[in-house]
mmCIF file of C-alpha atoms in Angstrom:
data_model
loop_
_atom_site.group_PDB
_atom_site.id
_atom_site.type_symbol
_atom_site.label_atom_id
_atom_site.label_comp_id
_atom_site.label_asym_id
_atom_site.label_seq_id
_atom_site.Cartn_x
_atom_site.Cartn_y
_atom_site.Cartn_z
ATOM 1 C CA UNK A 19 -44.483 37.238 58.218
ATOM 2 C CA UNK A 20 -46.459 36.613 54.589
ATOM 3 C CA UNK A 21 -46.611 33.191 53.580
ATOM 4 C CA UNK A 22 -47.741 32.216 50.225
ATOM 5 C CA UNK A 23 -50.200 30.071 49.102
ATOM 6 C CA UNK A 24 -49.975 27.595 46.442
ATOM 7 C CA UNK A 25 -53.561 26.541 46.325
ATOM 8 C CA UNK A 26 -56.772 28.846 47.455
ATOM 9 C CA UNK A 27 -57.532 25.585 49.633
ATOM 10 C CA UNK A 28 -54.221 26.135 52.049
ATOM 11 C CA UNK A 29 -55.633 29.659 52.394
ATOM 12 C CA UNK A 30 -58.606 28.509 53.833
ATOM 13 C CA UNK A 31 -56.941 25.899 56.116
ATOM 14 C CA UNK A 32 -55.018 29.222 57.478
ATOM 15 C CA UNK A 33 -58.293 31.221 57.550
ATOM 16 C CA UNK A 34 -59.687 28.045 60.046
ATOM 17 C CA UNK A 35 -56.704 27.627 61.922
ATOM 18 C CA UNK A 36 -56.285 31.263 62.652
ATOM 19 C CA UNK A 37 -60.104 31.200 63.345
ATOM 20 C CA UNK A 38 -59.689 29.167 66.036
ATOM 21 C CA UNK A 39 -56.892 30.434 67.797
ATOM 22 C CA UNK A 40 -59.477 33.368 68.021
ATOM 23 C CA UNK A 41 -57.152 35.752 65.754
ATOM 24 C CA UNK A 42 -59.349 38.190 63.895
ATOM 25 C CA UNK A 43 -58.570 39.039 60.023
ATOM 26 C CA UNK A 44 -59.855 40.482 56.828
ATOM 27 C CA UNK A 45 -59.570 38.929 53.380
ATOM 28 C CA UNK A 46 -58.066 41.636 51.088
ATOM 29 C CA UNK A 47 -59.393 39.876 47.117
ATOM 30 C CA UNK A 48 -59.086 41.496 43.683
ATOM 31 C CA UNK A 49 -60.527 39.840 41.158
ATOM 32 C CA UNK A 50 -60.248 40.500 37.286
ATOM 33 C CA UNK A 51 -61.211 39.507 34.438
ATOM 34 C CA UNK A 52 -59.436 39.478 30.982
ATOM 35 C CA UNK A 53 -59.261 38.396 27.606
ATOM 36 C CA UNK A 54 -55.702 35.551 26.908
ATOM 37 C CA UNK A 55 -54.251 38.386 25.022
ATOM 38 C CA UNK A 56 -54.311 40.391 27.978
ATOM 39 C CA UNK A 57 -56.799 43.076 27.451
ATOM 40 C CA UNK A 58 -59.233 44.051 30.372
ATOM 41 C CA UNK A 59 -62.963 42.942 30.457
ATOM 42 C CA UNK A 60 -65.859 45.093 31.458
ATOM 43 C CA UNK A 61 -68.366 43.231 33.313
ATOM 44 C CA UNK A 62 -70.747 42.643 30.250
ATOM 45 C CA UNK A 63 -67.815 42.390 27.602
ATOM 46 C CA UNK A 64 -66.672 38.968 28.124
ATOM 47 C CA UNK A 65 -68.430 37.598 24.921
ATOM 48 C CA UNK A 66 -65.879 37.031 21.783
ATOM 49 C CA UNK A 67 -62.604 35.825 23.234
ATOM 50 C CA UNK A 68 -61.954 33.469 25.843
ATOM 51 C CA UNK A 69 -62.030 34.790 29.131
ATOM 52 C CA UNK A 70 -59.219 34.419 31.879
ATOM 53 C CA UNK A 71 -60.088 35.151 35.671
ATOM 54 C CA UNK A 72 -57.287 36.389 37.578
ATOM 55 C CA UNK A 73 -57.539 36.072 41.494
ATOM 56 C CA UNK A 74 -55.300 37.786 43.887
ATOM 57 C CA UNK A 75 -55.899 37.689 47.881
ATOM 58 C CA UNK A 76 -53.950 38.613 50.778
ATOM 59 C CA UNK A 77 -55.430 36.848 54.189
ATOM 60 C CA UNK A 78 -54.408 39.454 56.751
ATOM 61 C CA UNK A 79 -54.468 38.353 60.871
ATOM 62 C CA UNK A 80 -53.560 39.913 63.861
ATOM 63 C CA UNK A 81 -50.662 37.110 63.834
ATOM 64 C CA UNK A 82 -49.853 36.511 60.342
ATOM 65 C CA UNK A 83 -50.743 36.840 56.809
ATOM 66 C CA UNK A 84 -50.796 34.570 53.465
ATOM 67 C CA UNK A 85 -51.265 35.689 49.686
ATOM 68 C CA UNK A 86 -52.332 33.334 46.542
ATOM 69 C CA UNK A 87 -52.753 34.411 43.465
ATOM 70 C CA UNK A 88 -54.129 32.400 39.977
ATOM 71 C CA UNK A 89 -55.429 32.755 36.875
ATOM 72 C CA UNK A 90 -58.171 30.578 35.567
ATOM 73 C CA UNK A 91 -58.871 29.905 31.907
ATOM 74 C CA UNK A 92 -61.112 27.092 32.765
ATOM 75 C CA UNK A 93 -64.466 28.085 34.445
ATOM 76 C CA UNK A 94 -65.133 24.997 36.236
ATOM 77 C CA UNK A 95 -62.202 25.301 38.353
ATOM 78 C CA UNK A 96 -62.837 28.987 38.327
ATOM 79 C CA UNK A 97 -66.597 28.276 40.152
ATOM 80 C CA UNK A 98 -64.516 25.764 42.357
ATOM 81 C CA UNK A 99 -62.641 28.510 43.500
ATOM 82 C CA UNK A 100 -65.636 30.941 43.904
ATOM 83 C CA UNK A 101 -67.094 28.491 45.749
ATOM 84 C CA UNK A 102 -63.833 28.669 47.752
ATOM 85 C CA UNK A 103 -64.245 32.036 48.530
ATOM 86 C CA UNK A 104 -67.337 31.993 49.775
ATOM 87 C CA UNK A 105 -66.065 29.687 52.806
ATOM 88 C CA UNK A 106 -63.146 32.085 53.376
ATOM 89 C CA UNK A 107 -66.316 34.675 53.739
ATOM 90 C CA UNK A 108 -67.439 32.535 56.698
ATOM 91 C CA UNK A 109 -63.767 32.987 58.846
ATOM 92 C CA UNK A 110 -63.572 36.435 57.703
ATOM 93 C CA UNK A 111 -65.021 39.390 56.112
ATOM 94 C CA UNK A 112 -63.563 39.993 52.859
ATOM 95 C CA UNK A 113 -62.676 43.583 51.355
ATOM 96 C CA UNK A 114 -62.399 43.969 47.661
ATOM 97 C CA UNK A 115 -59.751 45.793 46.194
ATOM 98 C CA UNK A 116 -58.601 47.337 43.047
ATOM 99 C CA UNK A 117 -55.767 46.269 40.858
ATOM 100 C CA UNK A 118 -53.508 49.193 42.195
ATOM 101 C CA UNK A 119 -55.084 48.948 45.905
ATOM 102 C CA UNK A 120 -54.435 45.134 46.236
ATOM 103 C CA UNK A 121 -50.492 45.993 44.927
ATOM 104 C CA UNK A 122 -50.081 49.378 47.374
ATOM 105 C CA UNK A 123 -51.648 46.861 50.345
ATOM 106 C CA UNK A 124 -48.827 44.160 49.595
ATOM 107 C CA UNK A 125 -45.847 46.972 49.060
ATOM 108 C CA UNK A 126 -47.312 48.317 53.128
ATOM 109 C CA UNK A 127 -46.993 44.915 54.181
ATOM 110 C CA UNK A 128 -43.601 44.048 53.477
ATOM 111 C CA UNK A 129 -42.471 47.328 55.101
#
């Protein structure tokens, strides 16, 4: 059964619990960025507009799984959450996904 997270931190409280219970797991992240209007971002086109980072993540175990998703318009809490990630990286591998592979990954799961 999915669970979802609120904050990235309650996914990596999951990712150490289930770590210790000796469950194994992969991180599933797709990360995007984007302009506030909506448009999409190549990597070097993020000068002009403001910049929003959208994370999504599904934390997959052999027992459970949680999802979180957020958008970040401020880039301090954006490197907070980077930072974050990196930890998760330490319980599990992570696996990143496109926009449309991170969506078919969530449809399989609730099947």
């Amino acid at each position: 059964m999915r669970s979802t997270a609120v904050a990235l931190s309650e996914v990596v409280d999951f990712a150490d619990e289930s770590k210790r219970k000796g469950l194994e797991g992969t991180v599933y992240l797709q990360q995007k960025e984007t302009a506030q209007g909506g448009t999409s971002f190549g990597d070097e086109d993020a000068s002009g507009g403001k910049a929003v980072e959208k994370i999504r993540l599904l934390l997959e175990t052999t027992d459970n799984s949680m999802y979180y998703e957020d958008e970040f318009e401020d880039m301090d809490f954006y490197k907070d959450a980077l930072v974050q990630l990196e930890r998760l990286e330490t319980y599990f591998p992570i696996e990143r996904l496109s926009e449309e592979e991170i969506k078919n990954k969530l449809e399989e799961e609730e099947k």
